[in-house]
Amino acid sequence: MTNDDRFQALYRKYYKRMVRFYVGSFRVSQEDAEELTQDAFFRFLEAMDEYRGDAEWAYLEAIARNVAYNRIRSQNTAKRGAETVDINDRNSVPEPAAPSEPDYAQREEAALRSKLLRQAIAELPAGSRECIQLWLNDFKYDEIAKFLGITLDAVKSRLRDAKKILRARLGDSNALPEDEE
Amino acid sequence: MTTKSEFAAALMAEDHQRPAPPTAEKMLAFTRGELPPEEAAGIRERLIAYPDLVRTLTAQFPEAAEPGDPDYLSDDEFAGRWAALQKRRQRPDGGRVLQFWRAFGAIAATLAIVFGAMLWRAQMQLKEPRAVWQEESLLPDGQRGLGDKANELTAAGDSYLLVPSLLDNRPFERYRAEIIDASNPQRSLWRGDVVRGSHDDALVIVVGREFLKPGKYKLLVYGIAGARQEPLSTYTIRVPER
């Protein structure tokens, strides 16, 4: 079997599912997902000659993840490098008018509350903090375990500890649901 | 009652204070388990600030579709995509760098004229008696002690022989340097490939004395491997009044 034959077999088996993988996991458009898939396969094709392992699908998976990483990273980097505007620049977009007092007070209260929650999370022990941060971002227990390289039970235990500490610090009214995955 | 989403939003409020995400190379080393535990922990922590990047590691990769499954590409579906891949493969640049060169073709042509004129001038100057170049060793920013003063160029002669020390010992195919105006970083004065000198950890760049007027500059050094260009070090240089 030539390299092209092996590649074609994999391409047919994975193309549509990889497009769905990109759309579903990274919320990109269908068009972007097809571009990413084609890009991943192109890289795979280019590197096939040098690959000596048996599990080609695993190699394809690594490349596909890497392609996604590069895309998302560059988007994040672009956001970080967004143009800033000098506050003294009269030509910049004018700020909206100052909000009326009740809205301002509400916003201040919300900001303070947000700060308190953030501080409380920041002060958690490292292991619990990592778990709760991922959990708050809607990662499932098994995904958290996979990323942190720990067992499912350890994830549950660390989350339980984190929630307990947060409740003690912020009060019962700020308690997070116990068993919500 | 504080909801889960309120907590998540509180974390996102710090968005602008997030550290930079790890580079693709670091990420690869991280996933392969090649980093020492402390560094791996640091990468993990930085990644957690970017849930979408974590998802690239944790998202469930699909199983293969077997013939007969609707997800298995038909002959027709395959043919068009395969042709596009083959076409892209035949281009030596993989269809990317070419667009870059199109966009910067005009700039390259302008630079060619400028450098042509400089070369002609340099050749004319070569015919004149010249002073011996004195080496100017440069330390990268952050490595010059308290206050981090600029590398001051003190050598006499017609040109400066800049020898920036590289702390990063990874070998690259090529190195590229760029000199920018420190007071206006958007203003690039020169860029070009440079060679590694007799010392393993240093590069050698010859700059005409007339080229660098008194003032402050930054020398940026990049390592190039394939299509990847990685910033290695920045050196702040000060040219004193003569």
Tab-separated table of C-alpha atoms in Angstrom:
chain	number	residue	atom	x	y	z
A	1	MET	CA	0.000	0.000	0.000
A	2	THR	CA	1.495	3.345	-1.018
A	3	ASN	CA	1.484	6.455	1.131
A	4	ASP	CA	-1.224	7.955	-1.051
A	5	ASP	CA	-3.437	4.880	-0.598
A	6	ARG	CA	-2.998	4.968	3.159
A	7	PHE	CA	-3.673	8.691	3.219
A	8	GLN	CA	-6.796	8.369	1.081
A	9	ALA	CA	-8.202	5.669	3.338
A	10	LEU	CA	-7.774	7.874	6.396
A	11	TYR	CA	-9.074	10.926	4.594
A	12	ARG	CA	-12.322	9.219	3.634
A	13	LYS	CA	-12.816	7.861	7.140
A	14	TYR	CA	-12.111	11.033	9.063
A	15	TYR	CA	-12.828	14.079	6.891
A	16	LYS	CA	-16.517	14.645	7.748
A	17	ARG	CA	-16.064	13.752	11.390
A	18	MET	CA	-13.099	16.062	11.745
A	19	VAL	CA	-15.136	18.924	10.297
A	20	ARG	CA	-17.775	18.161	12.921
A	21	PHE	CA	-15.054	17.929	15.579
A	22	TYR	CA	-13.950	21.485	14.798
A	23	VAL	CA	-17.488	22.871	14.592
A	24	GLY	CA	-18.658	21.148	17.762
A	25	SER	CA	-15.639	21.613	19.965
A	26	PHE	CA	-14.406	25.031	18.919
A	27	ARG	CA	-17.586	26.724	17.710
A	28	VAL	CA	-16.097	27.675	14.335
A	29	SER	CA	-18.214	28.017	11.199
A	30	GLN	CA	-18.658	25.113	8.800
A	31	GLU	CA	-16.458	26.892	6.285
A	32	ASP	CA	-13.685	27.493	8.823
A	33	ALA	CA	-13.963	23.923	10.027
A	34	GLU	CA	-13.502	22.622	6.480
A	35	GLU	CA	-10.483	24.872	6.044
A	36	LEU	CA	-8.969	23.629	9.319
A	37	THR	CA	-9.650	20.022	8.346
A	38	GLN	CA	-8.058	20.467	4.951
A	39	ASP	CA	-5.102	22.177	6.627
A	40	ALA	CA	-4.661	19.334	9.096
A	41	PHE	CA	-4.784	16.740	6.334
A	42	PHE	CA	-2.324	18.722	4.255
A	43	ARG	CA	0.146	18.763	7.138
A	44	PHE	CA	-0.441	15.100	7.728
A	45	LEU	CA	0.190	14.335	4.069
A	46	GLU	CA	3.396	16.365	4.107
A	47	ALA	CA	4.678	14.605	7.227
A	48	MET	CA	3.593	11.093	6.329
A	49	ASP	CA	6.913	10.112	4.788
A	50	GLU	CA	8.727	10.893	8.013
A	51	TYR	CA	6.211	9.224	10.294
A	52	ARG	CA	7.351	5.788	11.386
A	53	GLY	CA	4.643	4.809	13.869
A	54	ASP	CA	1.810	2.374	13.251
A	55	ALA	CA	-1.130	4.355	14.625
A	56	GLU	CA	-1.501	6.910	11.872
A	57	TRP	CA	-4.872	8.051	13.182
A	58	ALA	CA	-3.179	9.030	16.449
A	59	TYR	CA	-0.674	11.091	14.499
A	60	LEU	CA	-3.534	12.679	12.555
A	61	GLU	CA	-5.274	13.464	15.842
A	62	ALA	CA	-2.155	15.175	17.195
A	63	ILE	CA	-1.882	17.290	14.040
A	64	ALA	CA	-5.605	18.144	14.106
A	65	ARG	CA	-5.361	19.318	17.708
A	66	ASN	CA	-2.227	21.298	16.904
A	67	VAL	CA	-3.943	23.031	13.976
A	68	ALA	CA	-6.839	24.000	16.274
A	69	TYR	CA	-4.414	25.215	18.932
A	70	ASN	CA	-2.564	27.440	16.473
A	71	ARG	CA	-5.781	28.930	15.133
A	72	ILE	CA	-7.258	29.706	18.545
A	73	ARG	CA	-3.968	30.954	19.909
A	74	SER	CA	-3.519	33.369	17.027
A	75	GLN	CA	-7.068	34.654	17.584
A	76	ASN	CA	-6.336	35.173	21.265
A	77	THR	CA	-3.032	36.842	20.534
A	78	ALA	CA	-4.736	39.155	18.063
A	79	LYS	CA	-7.251	40.100	20.743
A	80	ARG	CA	-4.469	40.811	23.222
A	81	GLY	CA	-2.698	42.982	20.663
A	82	ALA	CA	-5.819	44.984	19.859
A	83	GLU	CA	-5.238	48.646	19.322
A	84	THR	CA	-5.535	50.802	22.427
A	85	VAL	CA	-6.747	54.358	22.397
A	86	ASP	CA	-5.170	57.195	24.282
A	87	ILE	CA	-7.698	58.546	26.765
A	88	ASN	CA	-6.597	62.053	25.854
A	89	ASP	CA	-7.121	61.459	22.147
A	90	ARG	CA	-9.938	63.768	21.144
A	91	ASN	CA	-10.379	61.958	17.847
A	92	SER	CA	-11.149	58.629	19.440
A	93	VAL	CA	-14.693	57.344	19.823
A	94	PRO	CA	-16.360	59.403	22.518
A	95	GLU	CA	-17.280	57.660	25.736
A	96	PRO	CA	-20.974	57.193	26.392
A	97	ALA	CA	-22.528	59.687	28.723
A	98	ALA	CA	-22.152	58.952	32.421
A	99	PRO	CA	-24.897	56.597	33.564
A	100	SER	CA	-27.558	57.815	35.935
A	101	GLU	CA	-26.874	57.199	39.622
A	102	PRO	CA	-28.860	53.966	40.272
A	103	ASP	CA	-27.273	52.167	37.263
A	104	TYR	CA	-23.865	53.310	38.288
A	105	ALA	CA	-24.387	52.064	41.829
A	106	GLN	CA	-25.636	48.730	40.518
A	107	ARG	CA	-22.644	48.412	38.276
A	108	GLU	CA	-20.296	49.246	41.100
A	109	GLU	CA	-21.960	46.637	43.276
A	110	ALA	CA	-21.704	44.040	40.522
A	111	ALA	CA	-18.027	44.881	39.976
A	112	LEU	CA	-17.311	44.568	43.685
A	113	ARG	CA	-19.137	41.277	43.847
A	114	SER	CA	-17.256	40.015	40.816
A	115	LYS	CA	-14.000	41.015	42.472
A	116	LEU	CA	-14.916	39.139	45.648
A	117	LEU	CA	-15.711	35.953	43.716
A	118	ARG	CA	-12.479	36.262	41.763
A	119	GLN	CA	-10.420	36.796	44.894
A	120	ALA	CA	-12.043	33.858	46.608
A	121	ILE	CA	-11.176	31.586	43.675
A	122	ALA	CA	-7.636	32.953	43.478
A	123	GLU	CA	-7.053	32.067	47.112
A	124	LEU	CA	-8.042	28.426	46.736
A	125	PRO	CA	-5.286	25.769	46.910
A	126	ALA	CA	-3.759	25.282	43.432
A	127	GLY	CA	-5.283	21.863	42.748
A	128	SER	CA	-8.797	22.917	43.739
A	129	ARG	CA	-8.469	26.209	41.914
A	130	GLU	CA	-7.521	24.526	38.635
A	131	CYS	CA	-10.463	22.162	38.940
A	132	ILE	CA	-13.016	24.827	39.751
A	133	GLN	CA	-11.780	27.129	36.981
A	134	LEU	CA	-12.195	24.380	34.406
A	135	TRP	CA	-15.533	23.318	35.848
A	136	LEU	CA	-16.826	26.887	35.719
A	137	ASN	CA	-15.858	26.930	32.058
A	138	ASP	CA	-18.112	23.934	31.461
A	139	PHE	CA	-15.511	21.218	31.264
A	140	LYS	CA	-16.823	17.830	32.252
A	141	TYR	CA	-15.257	15.810	35.043
A	142	ASP	CA	-13.535	13.405	32.659
A	143	GLU	CA	-12.136	16.298	30.612
A	144	ILE	CA	-10.759	17.958	33.736
A	145	ALA	CA	-9.211	14.665	34.814
A	146	LYS	CA	-7.646	14.208	31.394
A	147	PHE	CA	-6.179	17.701	31.270
A	148	LEU	CA	-4.823	17.686	34.824
A	149	GLY	CA	-3.651	14.083	34.621
A	150	ILE	CA	-5.579	13.041	37.724
A	151	THR	CA	-8.319	10.521	38.435
A	152	LEU	CA	-12.033	11.219	38.212
A	153	ASP	CA	-12.328	10.735	41.958
A	154	ALA	CA	-9.594	13.282	42.560
A	155	VAL	CA	-11.483	15.782	40.404
A	156	LYS	CA	-14.683	15.238	42.379
A	157	SER	CA	-12.850	15.513	45.673
A	158	ARG	CA	-11.022	18.707	44.691
A	159	LEU	CA	-14.224	20.286	43.420
A	160	ARG	CA	-16.017	19.369	46.623
A	161	ASP	CA	-13.217	20.981	48.643
A	162	ALA	CA	-13.235	24.083	46.467
A	163	LYS	CA	-16.985	24.557	46.810
A	164	LYS	CA	-16.764	24.043	50.562
A	165	ILE	CA	-14.037	26.682	50.927
A	166	LEU	CA	-15.913	29.116	48.690
A	167	ARG	CA	-19.100	28.633	50.682
A	168	ALA	CA	-17.253	29.207	53.967
A	169	ARG	CA	-15.696	32.330	52.584
A	170	LEU	CA	-18.609	33.821	50.674
A	171	GLY	CA	-21.552	32.529	52.699
A	172	ASP	CA	-24.317	30.031	51.984
A	173	SER	CA	-26.042	32.389	49.608
A	174	ASN	CA	-23.057	32.063	47.284
A	175	ALA	CA	-22.888	28.289	47.411
A	176	LEU	CA	-22.281	26.524	44.103
A	177	PRO	CA	-24.384	23.478	43.202
A	178	GLU	CA	-22.877	20.315	44.658
A	179	ASP	CA	-23.516	17.734	42.002
A	180	GLU	CA	-23.828	19.720	38.811
A	181	GLU	CA	-21.408	18.506	36.196
B	1	MET	CA	-27.741	32.990	45.124
B	2	THR	CA	-24.614	33.143	42.996
B	3	THR	CA	-24.839	31.012	39.910
B	4	LYS	CA	-22.124	29.055	38.204
B	5	SER	CA	-22.236	31.473	35.296
B	6	GLU	CA	-21.708	34.442	37.624
B	7	PHE	CA	-18.548	32.826	38.941
B	8	ALA	CA	-17.415	32.111	35.374
B	9	ALA	CA	-18.119	35.714	34.382
B	10	ALA	CA	-16.073	36.920	37.350
B	11	LEU	CA	-13.123	34.936	36.044
B	12	MET	CA	-13.602	36.351	32.565
B	13	ALA	CA	-13.575	39.880	33.993
B	14	GLU	CA	-9.846	39.481	34.336
B	15	ASP	CA	-9.526	38.767	30.632
B	16	HIS	CA	-7.113	41.612	29.893
B	17	GLN	CA	-4.754	40.511	32.665
B	18	ARG	CA	-4.267	37.001	31.325
B	19	PRO	CA	-0.695	35.901	30.630
B	20	ALA	CA	0.190	35.214	27.002
B	21	PRO	CA	-0.829	31.738	25.873
B	22	PRO	CA	2.024	29.223	25.507
B	23	THR	CA	3.655	29.012	22.078
B	24	ALA	CA	2.847	26.088	19.799
B	25	GLU	CA	6.324	24.635	20.441
B	26	LYS	CA	5.891	24.784	24.208
B	27	MET	CA	2.474	23.257	23.850
B	28	LEU	CA	3.851	20.392	21.803
B	29	ALA	CA	6.568	19.741	24.392
B	30	PHE	CA	3.895	19.928	27.102
B	31	THR	CA	1.628	17.377	25.442
B	32	ARG	CA	4.563	15.061	24.830
B	33	GLY	CA	5.514	15.286	28.491
B	34	GLU	CA	8.935	16.673	27.637
B	35	LEU	CA	8.870	19.582	30.080
B	36	PRO	CA	10.218	19.475	33.646
B	37	PRO	CA	7.365	19.298	36.206
B	38	GLU	CA	7.651	22.933	37.283
B	39	GLU	CA	7.534	24.250	33.749
B	40	ALA	CA	4.671	21.905	32.867
B	41	ALA	CA	2.716	23.218	35.858
B	42	GLY	CA	3.315	26.776	34.664
B	43	ILE	CA	2.091	25.934	31.169
B	44	ARG	CA	-0.979	24.216	32.620
B	45	GLU	CA	-1.798	27.263	34.689
B	46	ARG	CA	-1.428	29.585	31.720
B	47	LEU	CA	-3.597	27.331	29.604
B	48	ILE	CA	-6.417	27.329	32.157
B	49	ALA	CA	-6.795	31.042	31.508
B	50	TYR	CA	-7.723	30.084	27.925
B	51	PRO	CA	-10.519	27.509	28.088
B	52	ASP	CA	-10.684	27.261	24.291
B	53	LEU	CA	-7.031	26.231	24.192
B	54	VAL	CA	-7.595	23.621	26.895
B	55	ARG	CA	-10.419	22.307	24.733
B	56	THR	CA	-7.926	21.551	21.936
B	57	LEU	CA	-6.446	18.969	24.302
B	58	THR	CA	-9.565	17.591	25.903
B	59	ALA	CA	-12.147	17.559	23.103
B	60	GLN	CA	-13.115	14.049	22.139
B	61	PHE	CA	-11.526	13.168	18.812
B	62	PRO	CA	-13.925	11.301	16.519
B	63	GLU	CA	-13.750	7.623	15.665
B	64	ALA	CA	-13.205	6.646	12.041
B	65	ALA	CA	-16.241	6.221	9.797
B	66	GLU	CA	-16.261	2.898	7.988
B	67	PRO	CA	-17.425	2.337	4.379
B	68	GLY	CA	-21.213	2.367	4.260
B	69	ASP	CA	-21.444	4.999	7.005
B	70	PRO	CA	-22.892	8.338	5.784
B	71	ASP	CA	-19.781	10.041	7.184
B	72	TYR	CA	-17.522	8.014	4.912
B	73	LEU	CA	-16.558	10.196	1.915
B	74	SER	CA	-18.004	8.999	-1.383
B	75	ASP	CA	-15.807	8.811	-4.485
B	76	ASP	CA	-17.206	12.098	-5.774
B	77	GLU	CA	-16.801	13.898	-2.475
B	78	PHE	CA	-13.292	12.622	-2.189
B	79	ALA	CA	-12.184	13.462	-5.749
B	80	GLY	CA	-12.622	17.238	-5.490
B	81	ARG	CA	-10.939	17.558	-2.133
B	82	TRP	CA	-8.081	15.274	-3.093
B	83	ALA	CA	-7.440	17.344	-6.224
B	84	ALA	CA	-7.316	20.523	-4.113
B	85	LEU	CA	-4.831	18.919	-1.747
B	86	GLN	CA	-2.630	17.697	-4.578
B	87	LYS	CA	-2.674	21.151	-6.137
B	88	ARG	CA	-1.635	22.699	-2.861
B	89	ARG	CA	1.015	20.067	-2.388
B	90	GLN	CA	2.629	20.828	-5.720
B	91	ARG	CA	3.218	24.419	-4.706
B	92	PRO	CA	6.558	24.589	-2.919
B	93	ASP	CA	5.156	27.073	-0.412
B	94	GLY	CA	2.042	25.115	0.480
B	95	GLY	CA	-0.059	28.011	-0.806
B	96	ARG	CA	0.644	30.418	1.991
B	97	VAL	CA	3.925	32.199	1.721
B	98	LEU	CA	3.148	33.085	-1.873
B	99	GLN	CA	0.367	35.381	-0.741
B	100	PHE	CA	2.730	36.987	1.701
B	101	TRP	CA	5.217	37.677	-1.049
B	102	ARG	CA	2.514	39.121	-3.264
B	103	ALA	CA	1.533	41.509	-0.551
B	104	PHE	CA	5.071	42.566	0.208
B	105	GLY	CA	6.455	42.413	-3.302
B	106	ALA	CA	6.335	46.158	-3.699
B	107	ILE	CA	8.127	46.707	-0.397
B	108	ALA	CA	10.778	44.181	-1.364
B	109	ALA	CA	11.343	45.960	-4.655
B	110	THR	CA	11.731	49.284	-2.867
B	111	LEU	CA	14.123	47.770	-0.365
B	112	ALA	CA	16.125	46.249	-3.206
B	113	ILE	CA	16.628	49.720	-4.692
B	114	VAL	CA	17.571	51.179	-1.303
B	115	PHE	CA	19.975	48.380	-0.514
B	116	GLY	CA	21.372	48.564	-4.042
B	117	ALA	CA	22.204	52.192	-3.451
B	118	MET	CA	23.695	51.336	-0.064
B	119	LEU	CA	25.753	48.568	-1.615
B	120	TRP	CA	27.058	50.903	-4.276
B	121	ARG	CA	27.941	53.411	-1.595
B	122	ALA	CA	29.573	50.734	0.510
B	123	GLN	CA	31.622	49.589	-2.468
B	124	MET	CA	32.776	53.135	-3.036
B	125	GLN	CA	33.742	53.414	0.603
B	126	LEU	CA	35.671	50.166	0.428
B	127	LYS	CA	38.103	51.840	-1.903
B	128	GLU	CA	38.909	54.371	0.780
B	129	PRO	CA	41.245	53.756	3.724
B	130	ARG	CA	39.298	52.289	6.608
B	131	ALA	CA	39.644	52.047	10.351
B	132	VAL	CA	39.711	48.637	11.957
B	133	TRP	CA	36.337	47.499	13.276
B	134	GLN	CA	36.126	47.228	16.982
B	135	GLU	CA	33.775	44.627	18.335
B	136	GLU	CA	30.714	45.880	20.232
B	137	SER	CA	29.436	43.068	22.417
B	138	LEU	CA	25.736	43.474	23.126
B	139	LEU	CA	23.809	41.963	26.010
B	140	PRO	CA	20.089	41.382	25.611
B	141	ASP	CA	17.579	43.505	27.503
B	142	GLY	CA	17.042	42.246	31.011
B	143	GLN	CA	20.623	40.995	31.239
B	144	ARG	CA	22.528	44.203	31.863
B	145	GLY	CA	22.013	44.527	35.570
B	146	LEU	CA	20.263	47.178	37.619
B	147	GLY	CA	18.595	49.924	35.673
B	148	ASP	CA	18.977	47.952	32.450
B	149	LYS	CA	20.942	50.681	30.702
B	150	ALA	CA	21.277	50.546	26.955
B	151	ASN	CA	24.304	49.008	25.231
B	152	GLU	CA	26.314	52.116	24.445
B	153	LEU	CA	28.286	52.016	21.207
B	154	THR	CA	31.716	53.429	21.886
B	155	ALA	CA	33.872	52.088	19.066
B	156	ALA	CA	35.654	54.434	16.709
B	157	GLY	CA	35.917	53.703	12.995
B	158	ASP	CA	33.668	53.757	9.962
B	159	SER	CA	31.399	50.967	11.059
B	160	TYR	CA	30.166	49.247	14.151
B	161	LEU	CA	30.718	45.505	14.468
B	162	LEU	CA	27.701	44.496	16.541
B	163	VAL	CA	28.013	41.140	18.273
B	164	PRO	CA	24.744	40.372	20.068
B	165	SER	CA	25.032	37.466	22.505
B	166	LEU	CA	22.336	34.855	22.224
B	167	LEU	CA	21.151	33.287	25.455
B	168	ASP	CA	18.923	30.897	23.560
B	169	ASN	CA	21.178	28.094	22.335
B	170	ARG	CA	18.668	26.338	20.138
B	171	PRO	CA	20.006	25.996	16.605
B	172	PHE	CA	17.985	27.656	13.843
B	173	GLU	CA	18.418	27.399	10.086
B	174	ARG	CA	18.884	31.125	9.782
B	175	TYR	CA	18.860	34.249	11.881
B	176	ARG	CA	17.318	37.581	11.061
B	177	ALA	CA	17.948	40.936	12.646
B	178	GLU	CA	15.989	44.150	12.600
B	179	ILE	CA	16.952	47.598	13.809
B	180	ILE	CA	14.112	49.868	14.879
B	181	ASP	CA	13.932	53.371	16.269
B	182	ALA	CA	13.492	52.968	20.048
B	183	SER	CA	11.371	56.111	20.285
B	184	ASN	CA	9.158	54.986	17.431
B	185	PRO	CA	9.050	51.158	17.342
B	186	GLN	CA	6.880	51.223	14.199
B	187	ARG	CA	9.844	52.702	12.321
B	188	SER	CA	12.039	49.919	11.072
B	189	LEU	CA	15.399	51.129	9.852
B	190	TRP	CA	16.816	47.904	8.546
B	191	ARG	CA	16.227	44.200	8.519
B	192	GLY	CA	18.130	41.331	6.995
B	193	ASP	CA	19.684	37.935	7.534
B	194	VAL	CA	22.724	37.694	9.783
B	195	VAL	CA	25.383	35.065	10.271
B	196	ARG	CA	26.608	33.370	13.402
B	197	GLY	CA	30.093	34.458	14.328
B	198	SER	CA	33.119	32.540	15.460
B	199	HIS	CA	31.628	32.323	18.943
B	200	ASP	CA	28.843	29.795	19.148
B	201	ASP	CA	26.577	32.115	21.060
B	202	ALA	CA	26.965	35.308	19.073
B	203	LEU	CA	25.857	36.847	15.790
B	204	VAL	CA	27.807	39.354	13.756
B	205	ILE	CA	26.284	42.474	12.196
B	206	VAL	CA	28.231	45.251	10.534
B	207	VAL	CA	26.482	48.633	10.576
B	208	GLY	CA	27.867	51.731	8.921
B	209	ARG	CA	28.568	54.446	11.456
B	210	GLU	CA	26.671	56.955	9.354
B	211	PHE	CA	23.637	54.689	9.375
B	212	LEU	CA	23.133	54.999	13.109
B	213	LYS	CA	22.776	58.646	14.026
B	214	PRO	CA	23.087	59.553	17.713
B	215	GLY	CA	20.007	58.232	19.482
B	216	LYS	CA	18.450	55.084	20.878
B	217	TYR	CA	17.671	51.986	18.849
B	218	LYS	CA	16.486	48.473	19.385
B	219	LEU	CA	18.052	45.477	17.696
B	220	LEU	CA	15.643	42.543	17.424
B	221	VAL	CA	16.982	39.074	16.633
B	222	TYR	CA	14.821	36.282	15.272
B	223	GLY	CA	15.542	32.597	14.687
B	224	ILE	CA	14.093	31.110	11.502
B	225	ALA	CA	13.237	27.459	10.963
B	226	GLY	CA	11.206	26.717	7.863
B	227	ALA	CA	8.255	29.103	7.725
B	228	ARG	CA	8.479	29.769	11.467
B	229	GLN	CA	10.110	32.940	12.754
B	230	GLU	CA	10.669	33.152	16.493
B	231	PRO	CA	11.771	36.298	18.364
B	232	LEU	CA	14.908	35.464	20.375
B	233	SER	CA	16.252	38.624	22.005
B	234	THR	CA	15.998	42.403	22.021
B	235	TYR	CA	19.018	44.648	22.531
B	236	THR	CA	18.659	48.331	23.326
B	237	ILE	CA	21.482	50.340	21.771
B	238	ARG	CA	22.458	53.935	22.401
B	239	VAL	CA	24.636	55.873	20.006
B	240	PRO	CA	26.139	58.820	21.884
B	241	GLU	CA	26.680	62.265	20.414
B	242	ARG	CA	30.004	62.413	18.674
